[in-house]
Amino acid sequence: MLKKLSALLLGLASVAAQAGILDTTLPNGLRVIVKEDHRAPVMVSQVWYRAGSVDEFNGTTGVAHVLEHMMFKGTKEVPAGEFSKRIAAAGGRENAFTSRDHTAYFQQMQKDKLELSMQLEADRMANLLIGDESFAKEIQVVMEERRMRTDDNPQAVVSERMMAAAYQEHPYQRPIIGWMNDLEHLTAQDARDWYGRWYAPNNATLVVAGDVNADDVLALAKKYFGPLTPHVLPVRKPQDEPAQIGVKRINVKVPAKLPYLVMAYHAPALRDWDHEWVPYALQILGGVLSGNDSARLQKALVKEQQVAVNADAGYDAVARGPSMFMLDATPAQGKTVNDVEAALRREIERIKQDGVSEAELNRVKSQIIAGDIFQRDSLFYQVMQLGEYVTAGLPPEALEGRVARLRAITPEQVKSVAKQFLTDDELTVAVLEPQPLESKPPRPAMPGVRHDN
């Protein structure tokens, strides 16, 4: 069965590798990437700005995300609320999201509506209106979003505090949505400054995929984005995280039903994609530990030892800054976070000492590669991956070559990265200590709270 699946994946990967991608840059610096996919008469268009929470200053955390909200508040040509109405009237859907590394805006529509998408995005790239009154209303929406997504979610609070402790200097220590104190003091001028600093064609990438012709897409990009003036972008100084010199531990006391544990190890992100193997081995290690019922954490901690009700591992190779290899778990009834941490450590030591067998490695590879390839069957996911990779400084070729690089990983390499990176000198441990739940009256729903980022 594995041989048949591997052969199928190899064939699918070969088809994917042959798919042509247009990758060019307009004279004003806008990068344009087009991937033709003619299976259905639809298209996805996304504009990615290389500006996320990593670029914020102390005292203005959350401004990248707030500006994302303000991008829907109108221009002189397209009044507030009109952007979404025009997309909906054309039968499309649109939204946006902010991360540590980028902010992106998308539309998914019939292929013949691409020009409308381009016209609207180019307009708000250069002509956004940020009024004091509209900002004052929207910042209240963002603060309510923070309360809903973080302050009222115990595990989210733990994750936020863990990141703040794990990074000593790197701006990844700051939450994407911002600290509440900063949100309370943000002004419309802060948003205008952010917009003027980063929202420019030479800091953006337009990614389009679907039933389109690459030359036609490029012509539309030149028509609508080509006339926009590039900006002199701020110099981005290196922000290297200093080496950690011992395990860090934090306890978080918030109202909650269950305890919770997170273990985060510093790890490198993908840079030299065609020569590095470490990030690919870390991805495979994540698959060995987590991701399905046959993975080690689920099998050992949940099914056999019954020390946890769930246990997961994860690693993201694509980032502008450093990455982390993370494990998290919720203790089973009658078990403690200390029991769970000890069990997680035993599984890590097993890999360090005994490694993984060829059969286990092949099974994990097939599962990871299958998931990757089948996700690419989604037009939206294709565009998402391209935008994420190029905004992180990786070429489209890195995405197309990912399957081959994963397939080449050996058992020795998986064992090696576990020994090198899953050590206490790279580790931050965060523990949720549940406090009594408080009875609070439900807050009234606030119009305009977005549920996308």
CSV table of C-alpha atoms in Angstrom, one decimal:
chain,number,residue,atom,x,y,z
A,1,MET,CA,0.0,0.0,0.0
A,2,LEU,CA,2.8,2.4,0.9
A,3,LYS,CA,4.5,1.7,-2.4
A,4,LYS,CA,1.4,2.5,-4.3
A,5,LEU,CA,0.8,5.7,-2.3
A,6,SER,CA,4.4,6.7,-2.9
A,7,ALA,CA,4.1,6.1,-6.6
A,8,LEU,CA,0.9,8.2,-6.7
A,9,LEU,CA,2.5,11.0,-4.8
A,10,LEU,CA,5.6,10.9,-7.0
A,11,GLY,CA,3.3,11.3,-10.0
A,12,LEU,CA,1.3,14.1,-8.5
A,13,ALA,CA,4.6,15.8,-7.5
A,14,SER,CA,5.9,15.6,-11.0
A,15,VAL,CA,2.7,17.2,-12.3
A,16,ALA,CA,3.0,20.0,-9.8
A,17,ALA,CA,6.6,20.6,-10.6
A,18,GLN,CA,5.7,21.0,-14.3
A,19,ALA,CA,3.1,23.6,-13.6
A,20,GLY,CA,4.4,26.9,-14.9
A,21,ILE,CA,4.6,30.0,-12.7
A,22,LEU,CA,5.0,33.5,-13.9
A,23,ASP,CA,7.2,35.5,-11.5
A,24,THR,CA,8.1,39.0,-12.5
A,25,THR,CA,8.5,42.5,-11.0
A,26,LEU,CA,7.0,45.7,-12.3
A,27,PRO,CA,9.2,48.8,-12.6
A,28,ASN,CA,7.7,50.2,-9.4
A,29,GLY,CA,8.8,47.2,-7.5
A,30,LEU,CA,5.5,45.2,-7.3
A,31,ARG,CA,6.2,41.5,-7.6
A,32,VAL,CA,3.6,39.6,-9.6
A,33,ILE,CA,3.2,35.9,-9.4
A,34,VAL,CA,0.7,34.0,-11.5
A,35,LYS,CA,-0.1,30.3,-11.5
A,36,GLU,CA,-2.5,29.0,-14.2
A,37,ASP,CA,-5.0,26.3,-13.0
A,38,HIS,CA,-7.8,25.7,-15.5
A,39,ARG,CA,-9.8,23.1,-13.6
A,40,ALA,CA,-12.7,25.5,-12.8
A,41,PRO,CA,-13.7,29.0,-14.0
A,42,VAL,CA,-12.6,30.8,-10.9
A,43,MET,CA,-9.6,32.7,-9.6
A,44,VAL,CA,-8.0,33.7,-6.3
A,45,SER,CA,-6.2,37.0,-6.1
A,46,GLN,CA,-4.1,38.0,-3.0
A,47,VAL,CA,-2.0,41.1,-2.2
A,48,TRP,CA,0.8,40.4,0.4
A,49,TYR,CA,2.5,43.2,2.2
A,50,ARG,CA,5.9,42.4,3.8
A,51,ALA,CA,4.8,44.1,7.0
A,52,GLY,CA,3.6,42.3,10.1
A,53,SER,CA,3.9,42.5,13.9
A,54,VAL,CA,7.6,41.8,13.5
A,55,ASP,CA,8.0,45.3,12.1
A,56,GLU,CA,6.2,47.2,14.9
A,57,PHE,CA,7.8,49.5,17.5
A,58,ASN,CA,7.4,49.2,21.2
A,59,GLY,CA,4.3,51.1,22.2
A,60,THR,CA,2.5,50.5,19.0
A,61,THR,CA,2.0,46.7,19.1
A,62,GLY,CA,-1.1,45.6,17.1
A,63,VAL,CA,-0.9,48.5,14.6
A,64,ALA,CA,-0.3,46.1,11.7
A,65,HIS,CA,-3.5,44.3,12.5
A,66,VAL,CA,-5.4,47.5,13.2
A,67,LEU,CA,-4.4,48.8,9.8
A,68,GLU,CA,-5.7,45.6,8.2
A,69,HIS,CA,-9.1,46.6,9.7
A,70,MET,CA,-8.8,50.1,8.4
A,71,MET,CA,-8.1,49.0,4.9
A,72,PHE,CA,-11.9,48.3,4.6
A,73,LYS,CA,-12.8,51.8,5.7
A,74,GLY,CA,-12.7,53.4,2.2
A,75,THR,CA,-11.0,55.7,-0.2
A,76,LYS,CA,-12.2,58.8,-2.1
A,77,GLU,CA,-13.4,56.6,-4.9
A,78,VAL,CA,-14.7,53.6,-2.9
A,79,PRO,CA,-16.4,54.8,0.3
A,80,ALA,CA,-16.4,52.9,3.6
A,81,GLY,CA,-18.2,49.5,3.3
A,82,GLU,CA,-18.3,49.8,-0.5
A,83,PHE,CA,-15.3,47.5,-1.1
A,84,SER,CA,-17.0,44.4,0.4
A,85,LYS,CA,-20.3,45.3,-1.2
A,86,ARG,CA,-18.8,45.4,-4.7
A,87,ILE,CA,-17.0,42.1,-4.2
A,88,ALA,CA,-20.2,40.5,-2.9
A,89,ALA,CA,-22.3,41.9,-5.7
A,90,ALA,CA,-19.9,40.3,-8.2
A,91,GLY,CA,-20.4,36.9,-6.5
A,92,GLY,CA,-17.1,36.8,-4.7
A,93,ARG,CA,-15.8,36.6,-1.2
A,94,GLU,CA,-13.0,38.6,0.4
A,95,ASN,CA,-11.1,39.0,3.7
A,96,ALA,CA,-7.7,39.6,5.1
A,97,PHE,CA,-5.3,38.3,7.7
A,98,THR,CA,-2.3,39.6,9.7
A,99,SER,CA,0.7,37.6,10.9
A,100,ARG,CA,4.1,38.2,12.5
A,101,ASP,CA,5.6,38.4,9.0
A,102,HIS,CA,3.0,39.8,6.7
A,103,THR,CA,-0.5,41.2,6.1
A,104,ALA,CA,-2.5,39.9,3.2
A,105,TYR,CA,-5.8,40.7,1.4
A,106,PHE,CA,-7.7,38.3,-0.8
A,107,GLN,CA,-10.6,37.9,-3.2
A,108,GLN,CA,-12.0,34.6,-4.6
A,109,MET,CA,-14.2,35.2,-7.6
A,110,GLN,CA,-15.2,34.2,-11.1
A,111,LYS,CA,-12.3,34.5,-13.4
A,112,ASP,CA,-13.9,37.4,-15.4
A,113,LYS,CA,-14.0,39.5,-12.2
A,114,LEU,CA,-10.3,39.7,-11.8
A,115,GLU,CA,-10.1,43.3,-13.1
A,116,LEU,CA,-12.5,44.4,-10.4
A,117,SER,CA,-10.3,42.9,-7.7
A,118,MET,CA,-7.2,44.5,-9.1
A,119,GLN,CA,-8.9,47.9,-9.4
A,120,LEU,CA,-10.1,47.9,-5.8
A,121,GLU,CA,-6.8,46.6,-4.3
A,122,ALA,CA,-4.7,49.1,-6.3
A,123,ASP,CA,-6.9,52.0,-5.1
A,124,ARG,CA,-6.6,51.2,-1.4
A,125,MET,CA,-2.9,50.5,-1.7
A,126,ALA,CA,-2.4,54.2,-2.5
A,127,ASN,CA,-5.5,56.1,-1.5
A,128,LEU,CA,-6.7,54.8,1.8
A,129,LEU,CA,-8.5,57.3,4.1
A,130,ILE,CA,-7.9,56.9,7.8
A,131,GLY,CA,-10.1,59.3,9.7
A,132,ASP,CA,-9.9,59.9,13.4
A,133,GLU,CA,-13.6,59.1,14.0
A,134,SER,CA,-13.5,55.8,12.0
A,135,PHE,CA,-10.3,54.8,13.7
A,136,ALA,CA,-11.8,55.4,17.2
A,137,LYS,CA,-14.6,53.1,16.4
A,138,GLU,CA,-12.5,50.4,14.9
A,139,ILE,CA,-9.9,50.3,17.7
A,140,GLN,CA,-12.8,49.4,20.0
A,141,VAL,CA,-13.6,46.5,17.7
A,142,VAL,CA,-10.0,45.3,17.8
A,143,MET,CA,-9.9,45.5,21.6
A,144,GLU,CA,-13.0,43.4,21.8
A,145,GLU,CA,-11.4,40.9,19.4
A,146,ARG,CA,-8.5,40.7,21.7
A,147,ARG,CA,-10.7,40.0,24.7
A,148,MET,CA,-12.6,37.3,22.8
A,149,ARG,CA,-9.6,35.5,21.2
A,150,THR,CA,-6.9,35.9,23.9
A,151,ASP,CA,-8.1,37.3,27.3
A,152,ASP,CA,-11.0,34.9,27.5
A,153,ASN,CA,-9.1,31.9,26.1
A,154,PRO,CA,-6.8,30.4,28.8
A,155,GLN,CA,-4.6,28.4,26.3
A,156,ALA,CA,-4.2,31.5,24.1
A,157,VAL,CA,-3.0,33.5,27.2
A,158,VAL,CA,-0.5,30.8,27.9
A,159,SER,CA,0.8,30.8,24.3
A,160,GLU,CA,1.1,34.6,24.3
A,161,ARG,CA,3.0,34.7,27.6
A,162,MET,CA,5.2,31.8,26.5
A,163,MET,CA,6.2,33.7,23.3
A,164,ALA,CA,7.0,36.8,25.4
A,165,ALA,CA,9.3,34.7,27.6
A,166,ALA,CA,10.9,32.5,25.0
A,167,TYR,CA,12.2,35.4,22.9
A,168,GLN,CA,14.6,37.7,24.7
A,169,GLU,CA,15.1,40.3,22.0
A,170,HIS,CA,13.4,39.3,18.8
A,171,PRO,CA,10.1,41.1,18.1
A,172,TYR,CA,8.3,37.7,17.7
A,173,GLN,CA,7.9,38.1,21.5
A,174,ARG,CA,5.0,40.6,20.8
A,175,PRO,CA,1.5,39.4,20.1
A,176,ILE,CA,0.1,40.0,16.7
A,177,ILE,CA,-3.1,41.5,18.0
A,178,GLY,CA,-1.0,43.8,20.3
A,179,TRP,CA,-0.9,44.3,24.0
A,180,MET,CA,-4.1,45.8,25.4
A,181,ASN,CA,-2.3,48.8,26.9
A,182,ASP,CA,-0.9,49.7,23.5
A,183,LEU,CA,-4.2,49.3,21.8
A,184,GLU,CA,-5.8,51.6,24.3
A,185,HIS,CA,-3.2,54.3,23.3
A,186,LEU,CA,-3.0,53.8,19.6
A,187,THR,CA,-4.1,56.8,17.4
A,188,ALA,CA,-5.2,57.3,13.9
A,189,GLN,CA,-1.8,58.9,13.2
A,190,ASP,CA,-0.1,55.6,14.3
A,191,ALA,CA,-2.1,53.8,11.6
A,192,ARG,CA,-1.4,56.5,9.0
A,193,ASP,CA,2.3,56.3,9.8
A,194,TRP,CA,2.2,52.5,9.4
A,195,TYR,CA,0.3,52.8,6.1
A,196,GLY,CA,2.7,55.4,4.7
A,197,ARG,CA,5.7,53.4,5.8
A,198,TRP,CA,4.9,49.9,4.4
A,199,TYR,CA,1.9,50.1,2.0
A,200,ALA,CA,3.7,50.6,-1.3
A,201,PRO,CA,4.1,48.5,-4.5
A,202,ASN,CA,7.8,47.9,-3.8
A,203,ASN,CA,6.8,46.2,-0.5
A,204,ALA,CA,4.0,44.0,-1.9
A,205,THR,CA,3.5,40.9,-3.9
A,206,LEU,CA,0.4,40.2,-6.0
A,207,VAL,CA,-0.3,36.5,-6.3
A,208,VAL,CA,-3.1,35.2,-8.7
A,209,ALA,CA,-4.0,31.6,-9.4
A,210,GLY,CA,-6.9,30.0,-11.3
A,211,ASP,CA,-8.5,29.9,-14.7
A,212,VAL,CA,-6.5,32.9,-16.0
A,213,ASN,CA,-4.0,33.7,-18.7
A,214,ALA,CA,-0.7,34.8,-17.2
A,215,ASP,CA,-0.1,37.5,-19.8
A,216,ASP,CA,-3.6,38.9,-19.3
A,217,VAL,CA,-3.0,39.0,-15.5
A,218,LEU,CA,0.3,40.8,-16.0
A,219,ALA,CA,-1.4,43.4,-18.3
A,220,LEU,CA,-4.0,44.1,-15.7
A,221,ALA,CA,-1.4,44.4,-13.0
A,222,LYS,CA,0.5,47.0,-15.1
A,223,LYS,CA,-2.7,48.9,-15.8
A,224,TYR,CA,-3.8,49.3,-12.2
A,225,PHE,CA,-0.7,48.8,-10.0
A,226,GLY,CA,1.9,50.0,-12.5
A,227,PRO,CA,1.1,53.8,-12.1
A,228,LEU,CA,1.6,53.6,-8.3
A,229,THR,CA,4.6,55.3,-6.9
A,230,PRO,CA,7.2,53.3,-4.9
A,231,HIS,CA,8.3,54.4,-1.5
A,232,VAL,CA,11.7,54.6,0.1
A,233,LEU,CA,11.3,51.8,2.6
A,234,PRO,CA,12.8,51.9,6.1
A,235,VAL,CA,16.0,50.0,6.5
A,236,ARG,CA,15.3,46.7,8.2
A,237,LYS,CA,18.1,46.1,10.7
A,238,PRO,CA,19.1,42.5,11.7
A,239,GLN,CA,17.1,41.3,14.7
A,240,ASP,CA,18.9,38.1,15.7
A,241,GLU,CA,17.8,36.3,18.8
A,242,PRO,CA,20.7,35.7,21.2
A,243,ALA,CA,21.4,32.1,22.2
A,244,GLN,CA,19.4,30.9,25.1
A,245,ILE,CA,21.6,29.7,28.0
A,246,GLY,CA,19.2,27.6,30.1
A,247,VAL,CA,15.7,26.4,30.4
A,248,LYS,CA,13.0,29.1,31.0
A,249,ARG,CA,9.8,28.3,32.9
A,250,ILE,CA,6.7,30.3,33.5
A,251,ASN,CA,3.5,29.6,35.3
A,252,VAL,CA,0.3,31.3,34.1
A,253,LYS,CA,-2.6,31.6,36.6
A,254,VAL,CA,-5.9,32.4,34.9
A,255,PRO,CA,-9.5,31.0,35.3
A,256,ALA,CA,-9.7,27.7,33.5
A,257,LYS,CA,-11.2,24.2,33.7
A,258,LEU,CA,-8.0,22.2,32.9
A,259,PRO,CA,-4.2,22.6,33.2
A,260,TYR,CA,-2.2,22.8,30.1
A,261,LEU,CA,1.5,22.5,29.1
A,262,VAL,CA,3.6,24.0,26.3
A,263,MET,CA,7.2,23.1,25.6
A,264,ALA,CA,8.9,25.4,23.0
A,265,TYR,CA,12.4,24.8,21.6
A,266,HIS,CA,14.3,27.4,19.5
A,267,ALA,CA,14.9,26.1,16.0
A,268,PRO,CA,16.0,27.6,12.6
A,269,ALA,CA,13.6,28.5,9.8
A,270,LEU,CA,14.2,27.7,6.2
A,271,ARG,CA,16.7,29.9,4.3
A,272,ASP,CA,18.9,28.1,1.8
A,273,TRP,CA,16.1,25.8,0.6
A,274,ASP,CA,18.1,23.9,-2.0
A,275,HIS,CA,21.0,23.0,0.3
A,276,GLU,CA,19.7,22.9,3.8
A,277,TRP,CA,18.2,19.7,5.2
A,278,VAL,CA,17.7,20.7,8.9
A,279,PRO,CA,14.2,22.4,8.5
A,280,TYR,CA,13.0,19.5,6.4
A,281,ALA,CA,14.2,17.0,9.0
A,282,LEU,CA,12.4,19.0,11.7
A,283,GLN,CA,9.2,18.8,9.7
A,284,ILE,CA,9.5,15.1,9.5
A,285,LEU,CA,10.3,14.9,13.3
A,286,GLY,CA,7.0,16.8,13.9
A,287,GLY,CA,5.2,14.1,11.8
A,288,VAL,CA,6.8,11.3,13.8
A,289,LEU,CA,5.6,12.8,17.0
A,290,SER,CA,2.2,14.1,16.0
A,291,GLY,CA,-0.4,14.5,13.3
A,292,ASN,CA,-2.4,11.2,13.3
A,293,ASP,CA,-3.5,8.3,15.5
A,294,SER,CA,-0.3,6.3,14.7
A,295,ALA,CA,2.1,9.1,15.7
A,296,ARG,CA,4.1,8.6,18.8
A,297,LEU,CA,2.5,11.2,21.1
A,298,GLN,CA,-1.0,10.1,20.4
A,299,LYS,CA,-0.1,6.4,20.7
A,300,ALA,CA,2.1,6.6,23.8
A,301,LEU,CA,0.7,9.4,25.9
A,302,VAL,CA,-3.0,9.3,25.0
A,303,LYS,CA,-3.8,5.7,24.2
A,304,GLU,CA,-1.2,3.6,26.1
A,305,GLN,CA,-0.1,5.6,29.1
A,306,GLN,CA,-3.4,7.6,29.3
A,307,VAL,CA,-1.4,10.5,30.8
A,308,ALA,CA,-2.9,13.1,28.5
A,309,VAL,CA,-6.2,13.7,26.7
A,310,ASN,CA,-4.3,15.2,23.8
A,311,ALA,CA,-0.7,15.8,22.8
A,312,ASP,CA,0.7,17.5,19.7
A,313,ALA,CA,3.9,18.7,18.2
A,314,GLY,CA,4.5,21.3,15.5
A,315,TYR,CA,7.1,23.2,13.6
A,316,ASP,CA,6.8,25.9,10.9
A,317,ALA,CA,9.8,26.1,8.5
A,318,VAL,CA,8.6,29.3,6.7
A,319,ALA,CA,9.3,32.5,8.6
A,320,ARG,CA,11.2,35.8,8.2
A,321,GLY,CA,12.6,35.3,11.7
A,322,PRO,CA,13.6,32.3,13.8
A,323,SER,CA,11.2,29.4,14.3
A,324,MET,CA,10.3,27.1,17.2
A,325,PHE,CA,9.6,23.4,17.6
A,326,MET,CA,6.7,23.1,19.9
A,327,LEU,CA,4.9,20.4,21.9
A,328,ASP,CA,1.7,20.9,23.9
A,329,ALA,CA,-0.6,18.7,25.9
A,330,THR,CA,-3.5,18.6,28.4
A,331,PRO,CA,-3.2,16.2,31.3
A,332,ALA,CA,-5.7,13.4,31.7
A,333,GLN,CA,-7.9,13.3,34.8
A,334,GLY,CA,-5.8,12.5,37.8
A,335,LYS,CA,-2.6,13.4,36.1
A,336,THR,CA,-0.5,16.5,36.5
A,337,VAL,CA,1.5,18.7,34.1
A,338,ASN,CA,4.6,17.2,35.6
A,339,ASP,CA,3.4,13.8,34.6
A,340,VAL,CA,2.8,15.0,31.1
A,341,GLU,CA,6.2,16.8,30.8
A,342,ALA,CA,8.0,13.7,32.0
A,343,ALA,CA,6.1,11.6,29.4
A,344,LEU,CA,6.9,14.1,26.6
A,345,ARG,CA,10.6,14.1,27.6
A,346,ARG,CA,10.7,10.3,27.5
A,347,GLU,CA,9.4,10.3,23.9
A,348,ILE,CA,12.0,12.8,22.9
A,349,GLU,CA,14.7,10.8,24.5
A,350,ARG,CA,13.6,7.7,22.7
A,351,ILE,CA,14.2,9.4,19.4
A,352,LYS,CA,17.5,10.8,20.5
A,353,GLN,CA,18.7,7.3,21.6
A,354,ASP,CA,17.0,5.0,19.2
A,355,GLY,CA,16.0,7.2,16.3
A,356,VAL,CA,13.3,6.1,13.9
A,357,SER,CA,13.0,3.1,11.7
A,358,GLU,CA,13.0,3.2,7.9
A,359,ALA,CA,9.5,1.9,7.9
A,360,GLU,CA,8.2,4.5,10.3
A,361,LEU,CA,10.0,7.3,8.4
A,362,ASN,CA,8.5,6.2,5.1
A,363,ARG,CA,5.0,6.1,6.6
A,364,VAL,CA,5.4,9.6,8.0
A,365,LYS,CA,6.9,10.9,4.8
A,366,SER,CA,4.0,9.6,2.8
A,367,GLN,CA,1.5,11.1,5.2
A,368,ILE,CA,3.1,14.5,5.3
A,369,ILE,CA,3.7,14.6,1.5
A,370,ALA,CA,0.1,13.4,0.8
A,371,GLY,CA,-1.3,16.1,3.0
A,372,ASP,CA,0.8,18.8,1.3
A,373,ILE,CA,-0.1,17.6,-2.2
A,374,PHE,CA,-3.8,17.2,-1.5
A,375,GLN,CA,-3.9,20.6,0.1
A,376,ARG,CA,-2.5,22.0,-3.1
A,377,ASP,CA,-5.7,20.8,-4.8
A,378,SER,CA,-7.2,23.8,-3.2
A,379,LEU,CA,-6.8,26.9,-5.4
A,380,PHE,CA,-6.8,29.2,-2.4
A,381,TYR,CA,-4.2,27.1,-0.6
A,382,GLN,CA,-1.9,27.3,-3.7
A,383,VAL,CA,-2.0,31.1,-3.5
A,384,MET,CA,-1.5,31.1,0.2
A,385,GLN,CA,1.6,28.9,0.0
A,386,LEU,CA,3.1,31.1,-2.8
A,387,GLY,CA,2.4,34.3,-0.9
A,388,GLU,CA,3.8,32.9,2.4
A,389,TYR,CA,7.0,31.6,0.8
A,390,VAL,CA,7.9,34.7,-1.3
A,391,THR,CA,7.1,37.1,1.5
A,392,ALA,CA,9.4,35.1,3.8
A,393,GLY,CA,12.2,35.5,1.1
A,394,LEU,CA,11.9,32.1,-0.5
A,395,PRO,CA,11.4,31.6,-4.2
A,396,PRO,CA,8.5,29.7,-5.7
A,397,GLU,CA,11.0,27.0,-6.6
A,398,ALA,CA,11.4,26.3,-2.9
A,399,LEU,CA,7.7,25.4,-2.7
A,400,GLU,CA,7.8,23.2,-5.8
A,401,GLY,CA,11.0,21.5,-4.5
A,402,ARG,CA,9.6,20.8,-1.0
A,403,VAL,CA,8.3,17.3,-1.7
A,404,ALA,CA,11.7,16.1,-3.1
A,405,ARG,CA,13.5,17.6,-0.1
A,406,LEU,CA,11.2,15.9,2.4
A,407,ARG,CA,11.5,12.6,0.6
A,408,ALA,CA,15.4,12.8,0.8
A,409,ILE,CA,15.5,13.0,4.7
A,410,THR,CA,17.1,10.0,6.4
A,411,PRO,CA,16.5,8.4,9.8
A,412,GLU,CA,19.9,9.7,10.9
A,413,GLN,CA,19.0,13.2,10.1
A,414,VAL,CA,15.8,13.0,12.1
A,415,LYS,CA,17.7,11.7,15.1
A,416,SER,CA,20.3,14.4,14.6
A,417,VAL,CA,17.9,17.4,14.7
A,418,ALA,CA,16.2,15.9,17.8
A,419,LYS,CA,19.6,15.7,19.6
A,420,GLN,CA,20.7,19.2,18.4
A,421,PHE,CA,17.6,21.3,19.0
A,422,LEU,CA,15.4,19.5,21.6
A,423,THR,CA,17.6,20.4,24.5
A,424,ASP,CA,17.0,22.3,27.7
A,425,ASP,CA,19.3,25.2,26.5
A,426,GLU,CA,16.7,25.8,23.8
A,427,LEU,CA,13.6,25.2,25.9
A,428,THR,CA,10.9,27.4,27.3
A,429,VAL,CA,8.2,25.6,29.4
A,430,ALA,CA,4.8,27.3,30.0
A,431,VAL,CA,2.2,25.9,32.4
A,432,LEU,CA,-1.4,26.8,32.9
A,433,GLU,CA,-2.4,26.7,36.6
A,434,PRO,CA,-6.2,26.8,36.5
A,435,GLN,CA,-7.9,29.3,38.8
A,436,PRO,CA,-11.6,29.2,39.8
A,437,LEU,CA,-13.9,30.1,37.0
A,438,GLU,CA,-15.6,33.4,37.4
A,439,SER,CA,-19.2,33.9,36.6
A,440,LYS,CA,-19.3,36.8,34.1
A,441,PRO,CA,-22.3,38.3,32.4
A,442,PRO,CA,-22.0,37.7,28.6
A,443,ARG,CA,-20.8,40.8,26.7
A,444,PRO,CA,-23.1,42.1,24.0
A,445,ALA,CA,-21.9,41.3,20.5
A,446,MET,CA,-20.0,44.1,18.9
A,447,PRO,CA,-20.7,44.7,15.2
A,448,GLY,CA,-17.6,44.6,13.0
A,449,VAL,CA,-15.5,42.1,15.0
A,450,ARG,CA,-13.6,40.2,12.4
A,451,HIS,CA,-13.0,36.5,12.8
A,452,ASP,CA,-10.2,36.0,10.2
A,453,ASN,CA,-6.9,36.8,11.7
